[in-house]
Amino acid sequence: MGAGVSSDLDAQKGTTNFQLKTGLNDVPESCISSIFIYLDPPEICKLARLNKAFRGASLADFVWETKLPSNYRYLVEKVLGRNPDSLSKKETFARLCTPNRFDGGNKEVWLDKNSGKLCLSVSAKAMKITGIDDRRYWNHIPTEESRFETAAYLQQIWWFEVVGELDFEFPPGSYSVFFRLHLGKPSKRFGRRVCNLDQVHGWNTKPVRFQLSTSTGHQISSECYLYEPGNWVHYHAGDFVIDDSNPTTKIKFSMMQIDCTHTKGGLCVDSIFIYPSEFRQMRFK
């Protein structure tokens, strides 16, 4: 009788010890993957380092498909030049988070690593600039401060106008357009940043007009004086909205100061940025 009771206790103790030894490695990958759907990409990557089960779960296509924008197939084909089915969804996300240039290297698109939201930039070289071919007015100057290694620098002109267009497939949502501008000519001397403000003039006499229009009917116009000489500033040109029914959207953006009663100069035009409107308060780079 006593031996039987002792055997039962030993059996229960063994069962208890077995249960205490279970850990994260014993959680099915399918369960972990189902949890990953609700996490942000950086959180998934951190948890993938825990063990083999978490790493395997982090590779599931259905996890990363929820992090990709709805137009990811369009992006893979247009920007990466690949068949979307030739890449895993995680690899697709990783490649699209890296800034990728297209259309001759004058446009760049990338995904925000935390949200998977689409961001885009267009170089000054992809825009139509009045007088850009006349070196008396404009020059393309090399600078490390540009995403595209060069910026258009205005020395002096009477009629100032910069116009750009973009035909692109955007995921549904609200987007904001910004011009990245700089009063003064930035350069480096003995490894230190310097800025020549000698040619800056005319921007405090009349404001610059920013305009934005889309093939979906959005039309916005605003005016603003240029400010903060020596610093890059993002000037908000306007917002537009994309809904599910828009396969591709044509966007036209411009800035001008065409009052010919005075000259203006000393301005760097680097690029325009298109971000989800919810990012408007972020720190631009």
C-alpha positions as a Markdown table, in Angstrom:
| # | Residue | x | y | z |
|---|---|---|---|---|
| 1 | Met | 0.0 | 0.0 | 0.0 |
| 2 | Gly | 2.7 | 2.4 | 1.0 |
| 3 | Ala | 4.8 | 1.4 | -2.0 |
| 4 | Gly | 1.8 | 2.1 | -4.2 |
| 5 | Val | 1.3 | 5.6 | -2.8 |
| 6 | Ser | 5.0 | 6.3 | -3.1 |
| 7 | Ser | 4.9 | 5.3 | -6.7 |
| 8 | Asp | 2.0 | 7.6 | -7.4 |
| 9 | Leu | 3.7 | 10.5 | -5.7 |
| 10 | Asp | 6.9 | 9.9 | -7.7 |
| 11 | Ala | 4.8 | 9.8 | -10.9 |
| 12 | Gln | 3.1 | 13.1 | -10.1 |
| 13 | Lys | 6.4 | 14.7 | -9.2 |
| 14 | Gly | 7.8 | 13.5 | -12.5 |
| 15 | Thr | 4.9 | 15.0 | -14.3 |
| 16 | Thr | 5.2 | 18.3 | -12.5 |
| 17 | Asn | 8.9 | 18.4 | -13.3 |
| 18 | Phe | 8.2 | 17.8 | -17.0 |
| 19 | Gln | 5.6 | 20.6 | -17.1 |
| 20 | Leu | 8.1 | 23.0 | -15.5 |
| 21 | Lys | 10.6 | 22.3 | -18.2 |
| 22 | Thr | 8.4 | 23.5 | -21.0 |
| 23 | Gly | 9.4 | 26.8 | -22.5 |
| 24 | Leu | 9.2 | 29.2 | -25.5 |
| 25 | Asn | 10.6 | 26.5 | -27.8 |
| 26 | Asp | 7.5 | 24.4 | -27.2 |
| 27 | Val | 5.1 | 27.1 | -28.5 |
| 28 | Pro | 3.9 | 26.2 | -32.0 |
| 29 | Glu | 5.3 | 28.4 | -34.8 |
| 30 | Ser | 1.7 | 28.9 | -36.1 |
| 31 | Cys | 0.6 | 30.4 | -32.8 |
| 32 | Ile | 3.6 | 32.7 | -32.7 |
| 33 | Ser | 3.0 | 33.9 | -36.2 |
| 34 | Ser | -0.6 | 34.7 | -35.4 |
| 35 | Ile | 0.7 | 37.0 | -32.6 |
| 36 | Phe | 3.3 | 38.6 | -34.9 |
| 37 | Ile | 0.5 | 39.9 | -37.1 |
| 38 | Tyr | -0.4 | 42.4 | -34.5 |
| 39 | Leu | 3.2 | 43.6 | -33.9 |
| 40 | Asp | 5.3 | 46.3 | -35.7 |
| 41 | Pro | 8.2 | 45.1 | -37.9 |
| 42 | Pro | 10.9 | 46.1 | -35.5 |
| 43 | Glu | 9.2 | 44.2 | -32.7 |
| 44 | Ile | 9.0 | 41.1 | -34.9 |
| 45 | Cys | 12.7 | 41.3 | -35.7 |
| 46 | Lys | 13.7 | 41.6 | -32.0 |
| 47 | Leu | 11.5 | 38.6 | -31.0 |
| 48 | Ala | 13.0 | 36.5 | -33.9 |
| 49 | Arg | 16.3 | 36.5 | -32.0 |
| 50 | Leu | 14.8 | 34.6 | -29.0 |
| 51 | Asn | 15.0 | 31.1 | -30.4 |
| 52 | Lys | 14.5 | 28.9 | -33.4 |
| 53 | Ala | 10.7 | 28.7 | -33.1 |
| 54 | Phe | 10.3 | 32.5 | -33.0 |
| 55 | Arg | 12.7 | 32.9 | -35.9 |
| 56 | Gly | 10.8 | 30.4 | -38.0 |
| 57 | Ala | 7.5 | 32.1 | -37.1 |
| 58 | Ser | 9.0 | 35.5 | -38.2 |
| 59 | Leu | 9.6 | 34.2 | -41.7 |
| 60 | Ala | 5.9 | 33.4 | -42.4 |
| 61 | Asp | 4.7 | 35.1 | -45.6 |
| 62 | Phe | 1.2 | 35.8 | -44.1 |
| 63 | Val | 2.9 | 37.8 | -41.3 |
| 64 | Trp | 4.8 | 40.1 | -43.6 |
| 65 | Glu | 2.0 | 40.5 | -46.1 |
| 66 | Thr | 0.1 | 42.4 | -43.5 |
| 67 | Lys | 3.0 | 44.8 | -43.1 |
| 68 | Leu | 3.3 | 45.6 | -46.8 |
| 69 | Pro | 1.3 | 48.3 | -48.5 |
| 70 | Ser | -1.5 | 47.3 | -50.8 |
| 71 | Asn | 0.5 | 48.3 | -53.9 |
| 72 | Tyr | 3.6 | 46.3 | -53.1 |
| 73 | Arg | 3.4 | 44.2 | -56.3 |
| 74 | Tyr | 3.5 | 47.4 | -58.3 |
| 75 | Leu | 6.5 | 48.7 | -56.3 |
| 76 | Val | 8.4 | 45.4 | -56.8 |
| 77 | Glu | 7.9 | 45.5 | -60.5 |
| 78 | Lys | 8.4 | 49.2 | -61.1 |
| 79 | Val | 11.1 | 50.0 | -58.6 |
| 80 | Leu | 13.0 | 46.7 | -58.0 |
| 81 | Gly | 12.4 | 45.3 | -61.5 |
| 82 | Arg | 11.5 | 41.9 | -60.1 |
| 83 | Asn | 8.6 | 39.4 | -60.2 |
| 84 | Pro | 6.8 | 39.9 | -56.9 |
| 85 | Asp | 6.4 | 36.1 | -56.6 |
| 86 | Ser | 10.2 | 35.6 | -56.8 |
| 87 | Leu | 10.7 | 37.1 | -53.3 |
| 88 | Ser | 9.5 | 36.1 | -49.9 |
| 89 | Lys | 7.3 | 38.7 | -48.2 |
| 90 | Lys | 9.9 | 39.4 | -45.6 |
| 91 | Glu | 12.6 | 40.0 | -48.2 |
| 92 | Thr | 10.1 | 42.2 | -50.2 |
| 93 | Phe | 9.5 | 44.3 | -47.1 |
| 94 | Ala | 13.3 | 44.6 | -46.3 |
| 95 | Arg | 14.1 | 45.6 | -49.9 |
| 96 | Leu | 11.4 | 48.2 | -50.1 |
| 97 | Cys | 12.4 | 49.8 | -46.8 |
| 98 | Thr | 15.8 | 50.6 | -48.4 |
| 99 | Pro | 15.6 | 53.8 | -50.5 |
| 100 | Asn | 15.2 | 52.6 | -54.1 |
| 101 | Arg | 15.7 | 55.0 | -57.1 |
| 102 | Phe | 13.9 | 54.8 | -60.4 |
| 103 | Asp | 13.1 | 56.9 | -63.5 |
| 104 | Gly | 16.8 | 57.5 | -64.2 |
| 105 | Gly | 17.8 | 57.8 | -60.6 |
| 106 | Asn | 16.0 | 61.1 | -60.1 |
| 107 | Lys | 13.1 | 59.7 | -58.0 |
| 108 | Glu | 13.3 | 57.6 | -54.8 |
| 109 | Val | 10.8 | 55.5 | -52.9 |
| 110 | Trp | 10.9 | 53.6 | -49.6 |
| 111 | Leu | 8.7 | 52.2 | -46.9 |
| 112 | Asp | 8.8 | 53.5 | -43.3 |
| 113 | Lys | 10.3 | 50.6 | -41.3 |
| 114 | Asn | 7.9 | 51.0 | -38.4 |
| 115 | Ser | 4.6 | 51.3 | -40.2 |
| 116 | Gly | 5.2 | 50.1 | -43.8 |
| 117 | Lys | 3.8 | 53.4 | -45.1 |
| 118 | Leu | 5.1 | 54.6 | -48.5 |
| 119 | Cys | 7.4 | 57.7 | -48.8 |
| 120 | Leu | 8.7 | 59.2 | -51.9 |
| 121 | Ser | 11.1 | 61.9 | -53.1 |
| 122 | Val | 11.7 | 63.6 | -56.5 |
| 123 | Ser | 15.0 | 65.4 | -57.3 |
| 124 | Ala | 15.2 | 68.9 | -58.7 |
| 125 | Lys | 16.7 | 67.3 | -61.8 |
| 126 | Ala | 13.3 | 65.7 | -62.5 |
| 127 | Met | 11.6 | 69.1 | -62.4 |
| 128 | Lys | 11.2 | 71.8 | -65.0 |
| 129 | Ile | 12.9 | 74.9 | -63.9 |
| 130 | Thr | 12.8 | 78.2 | -65.7 |
| 131 | Gly | 16.2 | 79.2 | -67.0 |
| 132 | Ile | 17.9 | 76.0 | -65.7 |
| 133 | Asp | 20.0 | 75.7 | -68.9 |
| 134 | Asp | 21.5 | 79.1 | -68.6 |
| 135 | Arg | 24.5 | 79.2 | -66.2 |
| 136 | Arg | 24.0 | 82.9 | -65.7 |
| 137 | Tyr | 20.9 | 82.0 | -63.6 |
| 138 | Trp | 21.2 | 78.4 | -62.4 |
| 139 | Asn | 23.8 | 75.8 | -61.6 |
| 140 | His | 23.6 | 72.2 | -60.4 |
| 141 | Ile | 25.9 | 72.1 | -57.3 |
| 142 | Pro | 27.2 | 68.9 | -55.7 |
| 143 | Thr | 26.4 | 68.6 | -52.0 |
| 144 | Glu | 26.4 | 65.8 | -49.4 |
| 145 | Glu | 23.3 | 67.4 | -47.9 |
| 146 | Ser | 21.1 | 66.3 | -50.7 |
| 147 | Arg | 19.5 | 62.8 | -51.0 |
| 148 | Phe | 20.4 | 63.0 | -54.7 |
| 149 | Glu | 24.0 | 64.3 | -54.3 |
| 150 | Thr | 23.2 | 67.5 | -56.2 |
| 151 | Ala | 20.9 | 70.5 | -55.8 |
| 152 | Ala | 19.8 | 73.3 | -58.2 |
| 153 | Tyr | 21.2 | 76.6 | -57.1 |
| 154 | Leu | 19.7 | 79.9 | -58.2 |
| 155 | Gln | 22.2 | 82.8 | -58.5 |
| 156 | Gln | 19.7 | 85.5 | -59.7 |
| 157 | Ile | 16.6 | 85.6 | -61.9 |
| 158 | Trp | 13.5 | 87.8 | -62.5 |
| 159 | Trp | 11.0 | 85.0 | -63.2 |
| 160 | Phe | 11.2 | 82.1 | -60.8 |
| 161 | Glu | 9.2 | 78.9 | -61.5 |
| 162 | Val | 9.7 | 75.2 | -60.6 |
| 163 | Val | 7.3 | 72.6 | -61.9 |
| 164 | Gly | 7.2 | 68.8 | -61.4 |
| 165 | Glu | 4.9 | 65.9 | -62.2 |
| 166 | Leu | 4.6 | 62.4 | -61.0 |
| 167 | Asp | 2.4 | 59.5 | -62.2 |
| 168 | Phe | 2.4 | 56.8 | -59.5 |
| 169 | Glu | 0.3 | 54.2 | -57.8 |
| 170 | Phe | -0.2 | 55.1 | -54.1 |
| 171 | Pro | -1.9 | 53.0 | -51.4 |
| 172 | Pro | -5.1 | 54.5 | -50.1 |
| 173 | Gly | -4.6 | 57.3 | -47.6 |
| 174 | Ser | -3.8 | 60.9 | -47.1 |
| 175 | Tyr | -0.5 | 62.4 | -48.3 |
| 176 | Ser | 1.4 | 65.7 | -47.8 |
| 177 | Val | 3.8 | 67.3 | -50.3 |
| 178 | Phe | 6.8 | 69.4 | -49.2 |
| 179 | Phe | 9.5 | 71.3 | -51.1 |
| 180 | Arg | 12.9 | 71.0 | -49.6 |
| 181 | Leu | 14.6 | 74.4 | -50.0 |
| 182 | His | 17.7 | 76.3 | -48.6 |
| 183 | Leu | 18.5 | 80.0 | -48.6 |
| 184 | Gly | 22.2 | 80.3 | -49.2 |
| 185 | Lys | 24.8 | 78.1 | -50.9 |
| 186 | Pro | 26.0 | 75.3 | -48.6 |
| 187 | Ser | 29.5 | 73.9 | -48.9 |
| 188 | Lys | 32.4 | 72.5 | -46.9 |
| 189 | Arg | 35.7 | 74.2 | -46.0 |
| 190 | Phe | 38.4 | 72.4 | -44.2 |
| 191 | Gly | 35.9 | 69.7 | -43.3 |
| 192 | Arg | 33.4 | 72.2 | -41.8 |
| 193 | Arg | 30.0 | 73.2 | -43.1 |
| 194 | Val | 29.9 | 76.8 | -44.4 |
| 195 | Cys | 27.0 | 78.7 | -46.1 |
| 196 | Asn | 27.4 | 81.6 | -48.5 |
| 197 | Leu | 24.5 | 84.1 | -48.1 |
| 198 | Asp | 25.9 | 86.8 | -50.4 |
| 199 | Gln | 23.4 | 86.1 | -53.2 |
| 200 | Val | 20.3 | 85.7 | -51.0 |
| 201 | His | 17.8 | 88.4 | -51.9 |
| 202 | Gly | 14.3 | 89.1 | -53.0 |
| 203 | Trp | 12.4 | 86.5 | -51.0 |
| 204 | Asn | 11.2 | 88.9 | -48.3 |
| 205 | Thr | 9.7 | 91.2 | -50.9 |
| 206 | Lys | 6.9 | 88.9 | -52.1 |
| 207 | Pro | 5.9 | 85.4 | -51.0 |
| 208 | Val | 6.4 | 82.3 | -53.1 |
| 209 | Arg | 3.3 | 80.5 | -54.3 |
| 210 | Phe | 3.0 | 76.8 | -53.9 |
| 211 | Gln | 0.4 | 74.8 | -56.0 |
| 212 | Leu | -0.6 | 71.2 | -56.0 |
| 213 | Ser | -3.1 | 69.4 | -58.2 |
| 214 | Thr | -4.0 | 65.7 | -58.8 |
| 215 | Ser | -5.8 | 63.8 | -61.5 |
| 216 | Thr | -8.4 | 63.0 | -58.8 |
| 217 | Gly | -9.5 | 66.6 | -58.6 |
| 218 | His | -7.5 | 68.0 | -55.7 |
| 219 | Gln | -6.3 | 71.5 | -56.2 |
| 220 | Ile | -4.5 | 73.5 | -53.5 |
| 221 | Ser | -2.7 | 76.8 | -53.6 |
| 222 | Ser | -0.9 | 78.6 | -50.8 |
| 223 | Glu | 1.7 | 81.4 | -50.3 |
| 224 | Cys | 4.7 | 81.7 | -48.0 |
| 225 | Tyr | 7.7 | 83.8 | -47.5 |
| 226 | Leu | 11.0 | 81.8 | -47.5 |
| 227 | Tyr | 12.8 | 81.9 | -44.2 |
| 228 | Glu | 15.7 | 80.6 | -42.1 |
| 229 | Pro | 18.8 | 81.4 | -44.3 |
| 230 | Gly | 21.5 | 78.7 | -43.8 |
| 231 | Asn | 19.0 | 75.9 | -43.0 |
| 232 | Trp | 17.1 | 73.3 | -45.0 |
| 233 | Val | 13.4 | 73.9 | -44.6 |
| 234 | His | 10.5 | 71.8 | -45.8 |
| 235 | Tyr | 7.7 | 74.0 | -47.1 |
| 236 | His | 4.3 | 72.4 | -47.1 |
| 237 | Ala | 2.7 | 72.6 | -50.6 |
| 238 | Gly | -0.5 | 70.8 | -49.8 |
| 239 | Asp | -2.3 | 67.5 | -49.1 |
| 240 | Phe | -4.1 | 65.0 | -51.3 |
| 241 | Val | -6.2 | 61.8 | -50.6 |
| 242 | Ile | -6.1 | 58.5 | -52.4 |
| 243 | Asp | -9.0 | 56.1 | -52.2 |
| 244 | Asp | -9.4 | 52.4 | -53.2 |
| 245 | Ser | -10.6 | 53.3 | -56.7 |
| 246 | Asn | -7.4 | 55.1 | -57.8 |
| 247 | Pro | -5.0 | 52.7 | -59.6 |
| 248 | Thr | -2.5 | 55.4 | -60.5 |
| 249 | Thr | -2.6 | 59.1 | -59.7 |
| 250 | Lys | -1.0 | 62.0 | -61.6 |
| 251 | Ile | 0.3 | 64.7 | -59.3 |
| 252 | Lys | 1.5 | 68.2 | -60.4 |
| 253 | Phe | 3.3 | 70.4 | -58.0 |
| 254 | Ser | 4.9 | 73.8 | -58.5 |
| 255 | Met | 6.4 | 76.8 | -56.8 |
| 256 | Met | 6.8 | 80.3 | -58.3 |
| 257 | Gln | 7.6 | 83.9 | -57.6 |
| 258 | Ile | 6.9 | 85.7 | -60.9 |
| 259 | Asp | 6.7 | 89.4 | -59.8 |
| 260 | Cys | 9.2 | 90.9 | -62.3 |
| 261 | Thr | 9.6 | 94.2 | -60.3 |
| 262 | His | 12.6 | 92.7 | -58.5 |
| 263 | Thr | 15.2 | 89.9 | -58.8 |
| 264 | Lys | 15.6 | 87.0 | -56.4 |
| 265 | Gly | 18.5 | 84.7 | -55.8 |
| 266 | Gly | 20.6 | 82.6 | -53.5 |
| 267 | Leu | 18.2 | 79.7 | -53.3 |
| 268 | Cys | 18.9 | 75.9 | -53.4 |
| 269 | Val | 16.1 | 73.7 | -54.7 |
| 270 | Asp | 16.8 | 70.1 | -53.6 |
| 271 | Ser | 13.7 | 68.0 | -54.0 |
| 272 | Ile | 10.1 | 67.4 | -53.1 |
| 273 | Phe | 8.9 | 64.9 | -50.5 |
| 274 | Ile | 5.7 | 63.0 | -50.4 |
| 275 | Tyr | 4.8 | 61.5 | -47.0 |
| 276 | Pro | 1.7 | 60.1 | -45.3 |
| 277 | Ser | 0.0 | 63.2 | -43.7 |
| 278 | Glu | 0.3 | 61.6 | -40.3 |
| 279 | Phe | 4.1 | 62.0 | -40.6 |
| 280 | Arg | 3.9 | 65.8 | -40.9 |
| 281 | Gln | 5.4 | 66.3 | -37.5 |
| 282 | Met | 8.3 | 63.9 | -38.0 |
| 283 | Arg | 11.9 | 65.2 | -38.3 |
| 284 | Phe | 12.7 | 65.4 | -41.9 |
| 285 | Lys | 16.1 | 64.3 | -43.3 |
